[in-house]
Amino acid sequence: MTQKRTQENFLWHIRARQVPARALSVVYTFCLGGISFLAFVVLAVTGVLLMFHYQPGYSDGYHSVLNLASVIPYGAVLRNLHYWAGQIMVITVALHMVRVVWTQSYRPPRELNWVVGVSLLVITIILDFSGYLLRGSQESGAAATVAVHILQLVPGIGVGLAAAFFGHPTALSGSTLMIYVWHCVALPSVAFYLQGYHFWRVRKDGGIKPL
Amino acid sequence: MEDENSVLTRRNLLRIGWVSIIASGLLSLWPLSQYLTSSEDSLQSDIITLKISPLIGNQWYHIENTRVWLKRAGQGYAAILATCTHLGCEVAYNSSQQKWFCPCHGSVYNAEGTPIAGPAPRDLARVAVKAVNDTLIVNIGKVVGMDRQIL
Ligand code: FES
């Protein structure tokens, strides 16, 4: 690998030149960050595919999910992959945080990456929750109603914040265009860039084995 | 570093990995094209046509693959949509009890489609039906009143 190539390609750039031997042990990380990223990739691919048949909206949301799960060829596979990858990601991200605390990897020089990681945890949870709302079922309507009311409690900006994030879900369906855009475009893009930065900082701060 | 006698060297393992990634990618092309070209969820025509059959009598008769039920009424025919007016589940007519039952939240309608129990707020919708020679034409997009059901 020439020096030039190293500089040109981000993928080469992110591969560590040296790794501490201790960090090469699987038990040190349990690959939890890597599994989370893998789940994110699965979610992105299946999510884009689901968008071809999903329609947000008061009654369209629920019916398009029913269509996907029942009559559209391979729709059920994609929907279930998306669902389970989402569940797994929430769990592995949380366990990843526990591991980082356990190995004390939040300490200097890694404080910044800890903050980035916690932001990613919050985004992951919001993504998971908004996905639950987009199913458009009655439970999702109830969940959306609770969330809207909690958010509205924020003094001053709460009402505006709730309108901007949730739109106007009804008690019978949480599927709105607002949540759809946040769930499919805005939050995943932020998560994607933060993850790139997170991985790059891992290298910068001393490195860990790639999955 | 590598053990010369081992069949599964690091290089071979990585090669197997790549080949299986490419193979599964190729294998998913057909399912993907099926998924992307499916029109199962697109709107279908509102017009349903069928031959007049002696099965359509004084009891509601279900037309396969639709939510339309037909019966003879007066000189003509009546068509009703078996969509619950509560949250849209498909209701079914029980001819021995002469009632419509909704499986979702227990709405019950009488034979004419008027709710008698459960959360349903309105009558089942009647839609336009017309007999032309030996064919019945049902327009499920055109909701009509109880009195104008016979065309
Ligand atoms: S949908 Fe029929 S009772 Fe609720």
mmCIF file of C-alpha atoms and ligand atoms in Angstrom:
data_model
loop_
_atom_site.group_PDB
_atom_site.id
_atom_site.type_symbol
_atom_site.label_atom_id
_atom_site.label_comp_id
_atom_site.label_asym_id
_atom_site.label_seq_id
_atom_site.Cartn_x
_atom_site.Cartn_y
_atom_site.Cartn_z
ATOM 1 C CA MET A 1 0.000 0.000 0.000
ATOM 2 C CA THR A 2 1.601 3.245 -1.040
ATOM 3 C CA GLN A 3 1.404 6.381 0.983
ATOM 4 C CA LYS A 4 -0.608 8.052 -1.790
ATOM 5 C CA ARG A 5 -3.281 5.379 -1.786
ATOM 6 C CA THR A 6 -3.584 5.633 1.972
ATOM 7 C CA GLN A 7 -4.375 9.289 1.750
ATOM 8 C CA GLU A 8 -6.782 9.054 -1.126
ATOM 9 C CA ASN A 9 -9.203 6.430 0.035
ATOM 10 C CA PHE A 10 -11.295 6.873 3.180
ATOM 11 C CA LEU A 11 -11.714 3.101 3.442
ATOM 12 C CA TRP A 12 -7.951 2.612 3.637
ATOM 13 C CA HIS A 13 -7.713 5.608 5.854
ATOM 14 C CA ILE A 14 -10.067 4.137 8.455
ATOM 15 C CA ARG A 15 -8.064 0.896 8.724
ATOM 16 C CA ALA A 16 -5.654 1.209 11.582
ATOM 17 C CA ARG A 17 -1.936 0.906 10.927
ATOM 18 C CA GLN A 18 -1.319 -0.505 14.365
ATOM 19 C CA VAL A 19 -3.712 -1.926 16.910
ATOM 20 C CA PRO A 20 -2.981 -2.575 20.584
ATOM 21 C CA ALA A 21 -2.799 -6.350 21.067
ATOM 22 C CA ARG A 22 -5.236 -6.183 23.975
ATOM 23 C CA ALA A 23 -7.907 -4.668 21.719
ATOM 24 C CA LEU A 24 -7.677 -7.606 19.319
ATOM 25 C CA SER A 25 -9.441 -9.903 21.738
ATOM 26 C CA VAL A 26 -13.061 -10.540 20.840
ATOM 27 C CA VAL A 27 -14.027 -10.607 24.510
ATOM 28 C CA TYR A 28 -12.730 -7.089 24.889
ATOM 29 C CA THR A 29 -15.405 -5.577 22.615
ATOM 30 C CA PHE A 30 -17.756 -8.482 21.836
ATOM 31 C CA CYS A 31 -17.977 -6.739 18.429
ATOM 32 C CA LEU A 32 -21.013 -4.876 19.737
ATOM 33 C CA GLY A 33 -20.263 -1.662 17.861
ATOM 34 C CA GLY A 34 -19.651 -3.630 14.678
ATOM 35 C CA ILE A 35 -22.902 -5.566 15.079
ATOM 36 C CA SER A 36 -24.747 -2.272 15.608
ATOM 37 C CA PHE A 37 -23.274 -0.903 12.390
ATOM 38 C CA LEU A 38 -24.181 -4.092 10.539
ATOM 39 C CA ALA A 39 -27.757 -3.715 11.811
ATOM 40 C CA PHE A 40 -27.722 -0.101 10.632
ATOM 41 C CA VAL A 41 -26.691 -1.187 7.130
ATOM 42 C CA VAL A 42 -29.440 -3.831 7.061
ATOM 43 C CA LEU A 43 -31.927 -1.201 8.254
ATOM 44 C CA ALA A 44 -30.865 1.245 5.553
ATOM 45 C CA VAL A 45 -31.173 -1.302 2.742
ATOM 46 C CA THR A 46 -34.480 -2.821 3.861
ATOM 47 C CA GLY A 47 -35.787 0.629 4.816
ATOM 48 C CA VAL A 48 -35.248 2.065 1.346
ATOM 49 C CA LEU A 49 -36.934 -1.002 -0.135
ATOM 50 C CA LEU A 50 -39.914 -0.657 2.222
ATOM 51 C CA MET A 51 -40.334 2.959 1.106
ATOM 52 C CA PHE A 52 -41.313 1.705 -2.357
ATOM 53 C CA HIS A 53 -44.575 0.332 -0.970
ATOM 54 C CA TYR A 54 -45.137 2.174 2.301
ATOM 55 C CA GLN A 55 -47.450 5.181 2.418
ATOM 56 C CA PRO A 56 -47.607 7.344 5.533
ATOM 57 C CA GLY A 57 -50.888 8.721 6.742
ATOM 58 C CA TYR A 58 -53.820 8.208 9.045
ATOM 59 C CA SER A 59 -55.275 5.123 7.369
ATOM 60 C CA ASP A 60 -52.769 4.569 4.534
ATOM 61 C CA GLY A 61 -49.976 3.757 6.984
ATOM 62 C CA TYR A 62 -51.687 0.786 8.525
ATOM 63 C CA HIS A 63 -53.065 -0.508 5.239
ATOM 64 C CA SER A 64 -49.776 -0.296 3.404
ATOM 65 C CA VAL A 65 -48.081 -2.219 6.222
ATOM 66 C CA LEU A 66 -50.814 -4.853 5.951
ATOM 67 C CA ASN A 67 -50.280 -5.009 2.186
ATOM 68 C CA LEU A 68 -46.527 -5.337 2.656
ATOM 69 C CA ALA A 69 -46.940 -8.089 5.203
ATOM 70 C CA SER A 70 -49.541 -10.061 3.292
ATOM 71 C CA VAL A 71 -49.838 -9.648 -0.481
ATOM 72 C CA ILE A 72 -46.651 -8.065 -1.807
ATOM 73 C CA PRO A 73 -44.073 -10.681 -2.810
ATOM 74 C CA TYR A 74 -41.237 -10.819 -0.259
ATOM 75 C CA GLY A 75 -42.733 -7.806 1.522
ATOM 76 C CA ALA A 76 -43.069 -9.776 4.743
ATOM 77 C CA VAL A 77 -39.383 -10.789 4.607
ATOM 78 C CA LEU A 78 -38.271 -7.196 4.190
ATOM 79 C CA ARG A 79 -40.612 -5.922 6.861
ATOM 80 C CA ASN A 80 -39.464 -8.540 9.361
ATOM 81 C CA LEU A 81 -35.782 -7.985 8.546
ATOM 82 C CA HIS A 82 -36.288 -4.265 9.126
ATOM 83 C CA TYR A 83 -38.169 -4.880 12.362
ATOM 84 C CA TRP A 84 -35.687 -7.338 13.847
ATOM 85 C CA ALA A 85 -32.606 -5.401 12.746
ATOM 86 C CA GLY A 86 -34.158 -2.419 14.527
ATOM 87 C CA GLN A 87 -34.750 -4.360 17.724
ATOM 88 C CA ILE A 88 -31.243 -5.838 17.620
ATOM 89 C CA MET A 89 -29.655 -2.459 17.015
ATOM 90 C CA VAL A 90 -31.255 -0.927 20.102
ATOM 91 C CA ILE A 91 -30.005 -3.835 22.205
ATOM 92 C CA THR A 92 -26.467 -3.946 20.797
ATOM 93 C CA VAL A 93 -26.048 -0.176 21.002
ATOM 94 C CA ALA A 94 -27.077 -0.259 24.649
ATOM 95 C CA LEU A 95 -24.775 -3.215 25.398
ATOM 96 C CA HIS A 96 -21.984 -1.436 23.512
ATOM 97 C CA MET A 97 -22.359 1.460 25.930
ATOM 98 C CA VAL A 98 -22.222 -0.924 28.897
ATOM 99 C CA ARG A 99 -19.032 -2.445 27.450
ATOM 100 C CA VAL A 100 -17.445 0.989 27.029
ATOM 101 C CA VAL A 101 -18.202 1.773 30.667
ATOM 102 C CA TRP A 102 -16.907 -1.656 31.722
ATOM 103 C CA THR A 103 -13.585 -1.236 29.918
ATOM 104 C CA GLN A 104 -13.451 2.431 30.952
ATOM 105 C CA SER A 105 -13.085 3.471 27.323
ATOM 106 C CA TYR A 106 -14.830 6.774 27.975
ATOM 107 C CA ARG A 107 -11.774 8.177 29.735
ATOM 108 C CA PRO A 108 -9.342 10.635 28.111
ATOM 109 C CA PRO A 109 -8.582 10.907 25.263
ATOM 110 C CA ARG A 110 -11.960 9.427 24.337
ATOM 111 C CA GLU A 111 -14.398 11.807 26.069
ATOM 112 C CA LEU A 112 -15.536 13.341 22.779
ATOM 113 C CA ASN A 113 -16.248 9.952 21.253
ATOM 114 C CA TRP A 114 -18.258 9.026 24.338
ATOM 115 C CA VAL A 115 -20.469 12.070 23.781
ATOM 116 C CA VAL A 116 -20.875 11.188 20.103
ATOM 117 C CA GLY A 117 -21.762 7.641 21.106
ATOM 118 C CA VAL A 118 -24.404 8.762 23.581
ATOM 119 C CA SER A 119 -25.957 10.990 20.875
ATOM 120 C CA LEU A 120 -26.045 7.945 18.601
ATOM 121 C CA LEU A 121 -27.793 5.965 21.335
ATOM 122 C CA VAL A 122 -30.457 8.664 21.649
ATOM 123 C CA ILE A 123 -30.925 8.838 17.860
ATOM 124 C CA THR A 124 -31.205 5.045 17.698
ATOM 125 C CA ILE A 125 -33.969 5.061 20.295
ATOM 126 C CA ILE A 126 -35.865 7.879 18.551
ATOM 127 C CA LEU A 127 -35.552 5.995 15.248
ATOM 128 C CA ASP A 128 -36.886 2.835 16.849
ATOM 129 C CA PHE A 129 -39.794 4.700 18.418
ATOM 130 C CA SER A 130 -40.715 6.571 15.223
ATOM 131 C CA GLY A 131 -40.644 3.261 13.343
ATOM 132 C CA TYR A 132 -43.150 1.908 15.839
ATOM 133 C CA LEU A 133 -45.389 4.929 15.179
ATOM 134 C CA LEU A 134 -45.184 4.460 11.406
ATOM 135 C CA ARG A 135 -46.881 1.083 11.679
ATOM 136 C CA GLY A 136 -50.060 3.134 12.045
ATOM 137 C CA SER A 137 -51.805 0.670 14.332
ATOM 138 C CA GLN A 138 -53.958 1.692 17.280
ATOM 139 C CA GLU A 139 -51.130 1.149 19.756
ATOM 140 C CA SER A 140 -48.967 3.461 17.670
ATOM 141 C CA GLY A 141 -51.677 6.124 17.923
ATOM 142 C CA ALA A 142 -51.716 5.756 21.687
ATOM 143 C CA ALA A 143 -47.903 5.886 21.849
ATOM 144 C CA ALA A 144 -47.807 8.979 19.629
ATOM 145 C CA THR A 145 -50.401 10.716 21.798
ATOM 146 C CA VAL A 146 -48.350 10.067 24.950
ATOM 147 C CA ALA A 147 -45.119 11.216 23.278
ATOM 148 C CA VAL A 148 -46.721 14.398 21.921
ATOM 149 C CA HIS A 149 -48.018 15.307 25.356
ATOM 150 C CA ILE A 150 -44.665 14.669 27.026
ATOM 151 C CA LEU A 151 -42.834 16.766 24.442
ATOM 152 C CA GLN A 152 -45.363 19.584 24.803
ATOM 153 C CA LEU A 153 -44.371 19.869 28.468
ATOM 154 C CA VAL A 154 -41.030 21.379 27.443
ATOM 155 C CA PRO A 155 -41.463 25.034 28.411
ATOM 156 C CA GLY A 156 -41.729 27.510 25.561
ATOM 157 C CA ILE A 157 -40.710 25.419 22.569
ATOM 158 C CA GLY A 158 -42.490 22.160 23.481
ATOM 159 C CA VAL A 159 -45.641 22.684 21.440
ATOM 160 C CA GLY A 160 -43.686 23.733 18.346
ATOM 161 C CA LEU A 161 -41.238 20.867 18.786
ATOM 162 C CA ALA A 162 -44.060 18.331 19.007
ATOM 163 C CA ALA A 163 -45.715 19.729 15.877
ATOM 164 C CA ALA A 164 -42.438 19.694 13.956
ATOM 165 C CA PHE A 165 -41.541 16.148 14.885
ATOM 166 C CA PHE A 166 -44.889 14.397 15.076
ATOM 167 C CA GLY A 167 -47.179 16.456 12.855
ATOM 168 C CA HIS A 168 -50.670 15.720 14.068
ATOM 169 C CA PRO A 169 -51.058 12.021 14.834
ATOM 170 C CA THR A 170 -54.482 10.832 15.925
ATOM 171 C CA ALA A 171 -55.239 8.584 18.852
ATOM 172 C CA LEU A 172 -55.897 5.769 16.383
ATOM 173 C CA SER A 173 -52.799 6.048 14.168
ATOM 174 C CA GLY A 174 -49.307 7.378 14.750
ATOM 175 C CA SER A 175 -48.401 7.438 11.080
ATOM 176 C CA THR A 176 -47.857 10.973 9.793
ATOM 177 C CA LEU A 177 -45.833 12.495 6.973
ATOM 178 C CA MET A 178 -43.702 14.396 9.515
ATOM 179 C CA ILE A 179 -42.608 11.264 11.364
ATOM 180 C CA TYR A 180 -42.029 9.527 8.043
ATOM 181 C CA VAL A 181 -39.551 12.161 6.862
ATOM 182 C CA TRP A 182 -37.723 12.278 10.197
ATOM 183 C CA HIS A 183 -37.570 8.484 10.323
ATOM 184 C CA CYS A 184 -36.501 7.873 6.714
ATOM 185 C CA VAL A 185 -34.334 10.850 5.838
ATOM 186 C CA ALA A 186 -33.319 13.278 8.571
ATOM 187 C CA LEU A 187 -32.424 11.048 11.529
ATOM 188 C CA PRO A 188 -30.697 8.286 9.495
ATOM 189 C CA SER A 189 -28.524 10.879 7.717
ATOM 190 C CA VAL A 190 -27.446 12.404 11.011
ATOM 191 C CA ALA A 191 -26.821 8.927 12.429
ATOM 192 C CA PHE A 192 -24.796 7.986 9.336
ATOM 193 C CA TYR A 193 -22.455 10.977 9.564
ATOM 194 C CA LEU A 194 -22.081 10.666 13.324
ATOM 195 C CA GLN A 195 -21.185 6.994 12.891
ATOM 196 C CA GLY A 196 -18.508 7.832 10.308
ATOM 197 C CA TYR A 197 -17.057 10.343 12.752
ATOM 198 C CA HIS A 198 -17.382 7.868 15.643
ATOM 199 C CA PHE A 199 -15.390 5.191 13.780
ATOM 200 C CA TRP A 200 -12.774 7.655 12.637
ATOM 201 C CA ARG A 201 -12.302 8.863 16.215
ATOM 202 C CA VAL A 202 -11.893 5.265 17.383
ATOM 203 C CA ARG A 203 -8.873 5.058 15.067
ATOM 204 C CA LYS A 204 -7.602 8.480 16.062
ATOM 205 C CA ASP A 205 -7.863 7.737 19.770
ATOM 206 C CA GLY A 206 -5.825 4.581 19.683
ATOM 207 C CA GLY A 207 -7.820 2.087 17.784
ATOM 208 C CA ILE A 208 -9.657 -1.131 18.175
ATOM 209 C CA LYS A 209 -9.937 -4.168 15.941
ATOM 210 C CA PRO A 210 -12.354 -3.889 13.008
ATOM 211 C CA LEU A 211 -15.163 -6.451 13.225
ATOM 212 C CA MET B 1 2.455 -17.236 9.399
ATOM 213 C CA GLU B 2 -0.004 -19.368 7.456
ATOM 214 C CA ASP B 3 -0.047 -23.083 7.945
ATOM 215 C CA GLU B 4 0.771 -24.572 4.529
ATOM 216 C CA ASN B 5 -1.051 -27.822 5.273
ATOM 217 C CA SER B 6 -4.307 -26.189 6.272
ATOM 218 C CA VAL B 7 -7.016 -26.163 3.590
ATOM 219 C CA LEU B 8 -8.831 -23.273 5.153
ATOM 220 C CA THR B 9 -6.220 -20.555 5.020
ATOM 221 C CA ARG B 10 -7.152 -16.999 5.849
ATOM 222 C CA ARG B 11 -7.115 -16.229 2.136
ATOM 223 C CA ASN B 12 -9.448 -19.104 1.301
ATOM 224 C CA LEU B 13 -11.857 -18.167 4.044
ATOM 225 C CA LEU B 14 -12.039 -14.576 2.801
ATOM 226 C CA ARG B 15 -12.546 -15.842 -0.738
ATOM 227 C CA ILE B 16 -15.462 -18.041 0.381
ATOM 228 C CA GLY B 17 -16.903 -15.003 2.117
ATOM 229 C CA TRP B 18 -16.710 -12.850 -1.004
ATOM 230 C CA VAL B 19 -18.151 -15.537 -3.243
ATOM 231 C CA SER B 20 -21.095 -16.091 -0.916
ATOM 232 C CA ILE B 21 -21.787 -12.355 -0.679
ATOM 233 C CA ILE B 22 -21.857 -12.104 -4.476
ATOM 234 C CA ALA B 23 -23.926 -15.286 -4.796
ATOM 235 C CA SER B 24 -26.537 -14.146 -2.299
ATOM 236 C CA GLY B 25 -26.647 -10.758 -4.028
ATOM 237 C CA LEU B 26 -27.365 -12.444 -7.361
ATOM 238 C CA LEU B 27 -29.919 -14.784 -5.787
ATOM 239 C CA SER B 28 -31.847 -11.862 -4.344
ATOM 240 C CA LEU B 29 -32.230 -10.160 -7.741
ATOM 241 C CA TRP B 30 -35.299 -12.151 -8.732
ATOM 242 C CA PRO B 31 -37.160 -11.693 -5.419
ATOM 243 C CA LEU B 32 -36.238 -7.999 -5.543
ATOM 244 C CA SER B 33 -37.683 -7.560 -9.015
ATOM 245 C CA GLN B 34 -40.851 -9.341 -7.880
ATOM 246 C CA TYR B 35 -41.102 -6.999 -4.916
ATOM 247 C CA LEU B 36 -40.459 -3.820 -6.853
ATOM 248 C CA THR B 37 -42.837 -4.604 -9.714
ATOM 249 C CA SER B 38 -45.722 -5.769 -7.528
ATOM 250 C CA SER B 39 -48.927 -3.824 -8.119
ATOM 251 C CA GLU B 40 -50.930 -5.657 -5.472
ATOM 252 C CA ASP B 41 -51.347 -2.477 -3.479
ATOM 253 C CA SER B 42 -52.356 -0.215 -6.347
ATOM 254 C CA LEU B 43 -55.923 0.922 -6.755
ATOM 255 C CA GLN B 44 -58.094 -1.435 -8.672
ATOM 256 C CA SER B 45 -61.018 -0.440 -10.829
ATOM 257 C CA ASP B 46 -64.198 0.458 -9.014
ATOM 258 C CA ILE B 47 -66.292 -1.438 -11.548
ATOM 259 C CA ILE B 48 -67.130 -5.094 -10.941
ATOM 260 C CA THR B 49 -69.062 -7.001 -13.576
ATOM 261 C CA LEU B 50 -70.527 -10.472 -13.286
ATOM 262 C CA LYS B 51 -73.086 -12.703 -14.936
ATOM 263 C CA ILE B 52 -76.501 -12.766 -13.314
ATOM 264 C CA SER B 53 -76.721 -16.078 -11.535
ATOM 265 C CA PRO B 54 -79.644 -17.854 -9.902
ATOM 266 C CA LEU B 55 -77.535 -17.956 -6.732
ATOM 267 C CA ILE B 56 -78.333 -14.311 -6.174
ATOM 268 C CA GLY B 57 -81.635 -14.587 -4.355
ATOM 269 C CA ASN B 58 -83.272 -12.890 -1.424
ATOM 270 C CA GLN B 59 -80.291 -13.529 0.850
ATOM 271 C CA TRP B 60 -77.023 -11.619 0.535
ATOM 272 C CA TYR B 61 -74.659 -13.418 -1.828
ATOM 273 C CA HIS B 62 -70.893 -12.805 -1.678
ATOM 274 C CA ILE B 63 -68.968 -12.038 -4.866
ATOM 275 C CA GLU B 64 -65.598 -13.827 -4.634
ATOM 276 C CA ASN B 65 -62.489 -11.694 -4.127
ATOM 277 C CA THR B 66 -64.451 -8.516 -3.485
ATOM 278 C CA ARG B 67 -66.192 -6.948 -0.535
ATOM 279 C CA VAL B 68 -69.464 -6.759 -2.451
ATOM 280 C CA TRP B 69 -72.543 -8.775 -1.534
ATOM 281 C CA LEU B 70 -75.643 -8.808 -3.742
ATOM 282 C CA LYS B 71 -79.270 -9.757 -3.360
ATOM 283 C CA ARG B 72 -82.526 -9.390 -5.239
ATOM 284 C CA ALA B 73 -84.584 -6.459 -4.074
ATOM 285 C CA GLY B 74 -87.923 -5.599 -5.586
ATOM 286 C CA GLN B 75 -87.584 -5.589 -9.337
ATOM 287 C CA GLY B 76 -83.792 -5.212 -9.283
ATOM 288 C CA TYR B 77 -80.703 -5.842 -7.189
ATOM 289 C CA ALA B 78 -79.074 -4.350 -4.123
ATOM 290 C CA ALA B 79 -75.319 -4.227 -3.539
ATOM 291 C CA ILE B 80 -73.737 -3.710 -0.131
ATOM 292 C CA LEU B 81 -70.082 -3.219 0.866
ATOM 293 C CA ALA B 82 -68.910 -5.554 3.610
ATOM 294 C CA THR B 83 -66.605 -2.949 5.127
ATOM 295 C CA CYS B 84 -67.258 -2.213 8.785
ATOM 296 C CA THR B 85 -68.101 1.447 9.343
ATOM 297 C CA HIS B 86 -66.102 1.377 12.565
ATOM 298 C CA LEU B 87 -62.519 0.811 11.412
ATOM 299 C CA GLY B 88 -62.936 -0.912 8.102
ATOM 300 C CA CYS B 89 -62.584 -4.612 8.846
ATOM 301 C CA GLU B 90 -64.344 -6.962 6.493
ATOM 302 C CA VAL B 91 -67.713 -8.057 7.879
ATOM 303 C CA ALA B 92 -69.485 -11.256 6.899
ATOM 304 C CA TYR B 93 -73.171 -12.076 6.613
ATOM 305 C CA ASN B 94 -74.510 -14.949 8.636
ATOM 306 C CA SER B 95 -77.558 -16.113 6.743
ATOM 307 C CA SER B 96 -79.010 -18.269 9.523
ATOM 308 C CA GLN B 97 -78.947 -15.404 12.037
ATOM 309 C CA GLN B 98 -79.644 -12.825 9.306
ATOM 310 C CA LYS B 99 -76.982 -10.534 10.695
ATOM 311 C CA TRP B 100 -73.627 -9.066 9.695
ATOM 312 C CA PHE B 101 -70.768 -9.678 12.137
ATOM 313 C CA CYS B 102 -67.503 -7.783 12.377
ATOM 314 C CA PRO B 103 -64.574 -9.909 13.610
ATOM 315 C CA CYS B 104 -62.566 -6.946 14.877
ATOM 316 C CA HIS B 105 -64.471 -5.229 17.680
ATOM 317 C CA GLY B 106 -67.748 -7.054 17.625
ATOM 318 C CA SER B 107 -70.038 -4.754 15.684
ATOM 319 C CA VAL B 108 -73.286 -6.436 14.602
ATOM 320 C CA TYR B 109 -75.563 -5.201 11.830
ATOM 321 C CA ASN B 110 -79.039 -6.381 10.929
ATOM 322 C CA ALA B 111 -79.809 -7.840 7.504
ATOM 323 C CA GLU B 112 -80.234 -4.373 6.019
ATOM 324 C CA GLY B 113 -76.815 -3.293 7.304
ATOM 325 C CA THR B 114 -77.964 -1.066 10.164
ATOM 326 C CA PRO B 115 -75.770 -1.385 13.260
ATOM 327 C CA ILE B 116 -77.480 -2.989 16.243
ATOM 328 C CA ALA B 117 -74.491 -3.628 18.515
ATOM 329 C CA GLY B 118 -70.864 -2.663 18.943
ATOM 330 C CA PRO B 119 -68.949 0.482 18.020
ATOM 331 C CA ALA B 120 -70.067 0.825 14.383
ATOM 332 C CA PRO B 121 -71.431 4.357 13.868
ATOM 333 C CA ARG B 122 -73.158 4.059 10.476
ATOM 334 C CA ASP B 123 -75.002 1.690 8.149
ATOM 335 C CA LEU B 124 -72.957 -0.490 5.834
ATOM 336 C CA ALA B 125 -72.549 1.377 2.542
ATOM 337 C CA ARG B 126 -74.830 0.569 -0.385
ATOM 338 C CA VAL B 127 -73.281 0.961 -3.800
ATOM 339 C CA ALA B 128 -74.730 1.386 -7.278
ATOM 340 C CA VAL B 129 -75.653 -1.757 -9.180
ATOM 341 C CA LYS B 130 -77.199 -1.979 -12.631
ATOM 342 C CA ALA B 131 -78.443 -4.927 -14.688
ATOM 343 C CA VAL B 132 -77.598 -4.830 -18.390
ATOM 344 C CA ASN B 133 -79.012 -7.831 -20.274
ATOM 345 C CA ASP B 134 -77.545 -10.809 -18.393
ATOM 346 C CA THR B 135 -74.757 -8.864 -16.676
ATOM 347 C CA LEU B 136 -74.650 -7.011 -13.391
ATOM 348 C CA ILE B 137 -72.426 -3.960 -13.133
ATOM 349 C CA VAL B 138 -71.456 -2.853 -9.621
ATOM 350 C CA ASN B 139 -69.731 0.474 -9.054
ATOM 351 C CA ILE B 140 -68.159 0.322 -5.603
ATOM 352 C CA GLY B 141 -66.976 3.917 -5.951
ATOM 353 C CA LYS B 142 -70.555 5.163 -6.026
ATOM 354 C CA VAL B 143 -72.255 5.028 -2.655
ATOM 355 C CA VAL B 144 -76.018 5.287 -2.836
ATOM 356 C CA GLY B 145 -78.772 5.697 -0.274
ATOM 357 C CA MET B 146 -80.910 2.794 0.901
ATOM 358 C CA ASP B 147 -83.860 4.067 -1.112
ATOM 359 C CA ARG B 148 -81.919 4.461 -4.337
ATOM 360 C CA GLN B 149 -80.165 1.133 -4.191
ATOM 361 C CA ILE B 150 -82.327 -0.485 -6.848
ATOM 362 C CA LEU B 151 -81.433 0.671 -10.321
HETATM 363 S S1 FES C 1 -63.804 -2.546 12.700
HETATM 364 FE FE1 FES C 1 -65.683 -3.553 12.913
HETATM 365 S S2 FES C 1 -66.089 -3.329 14.981
HETATM 366 FE FE2 FES C 1 -64.236 -2.232 14.783
#
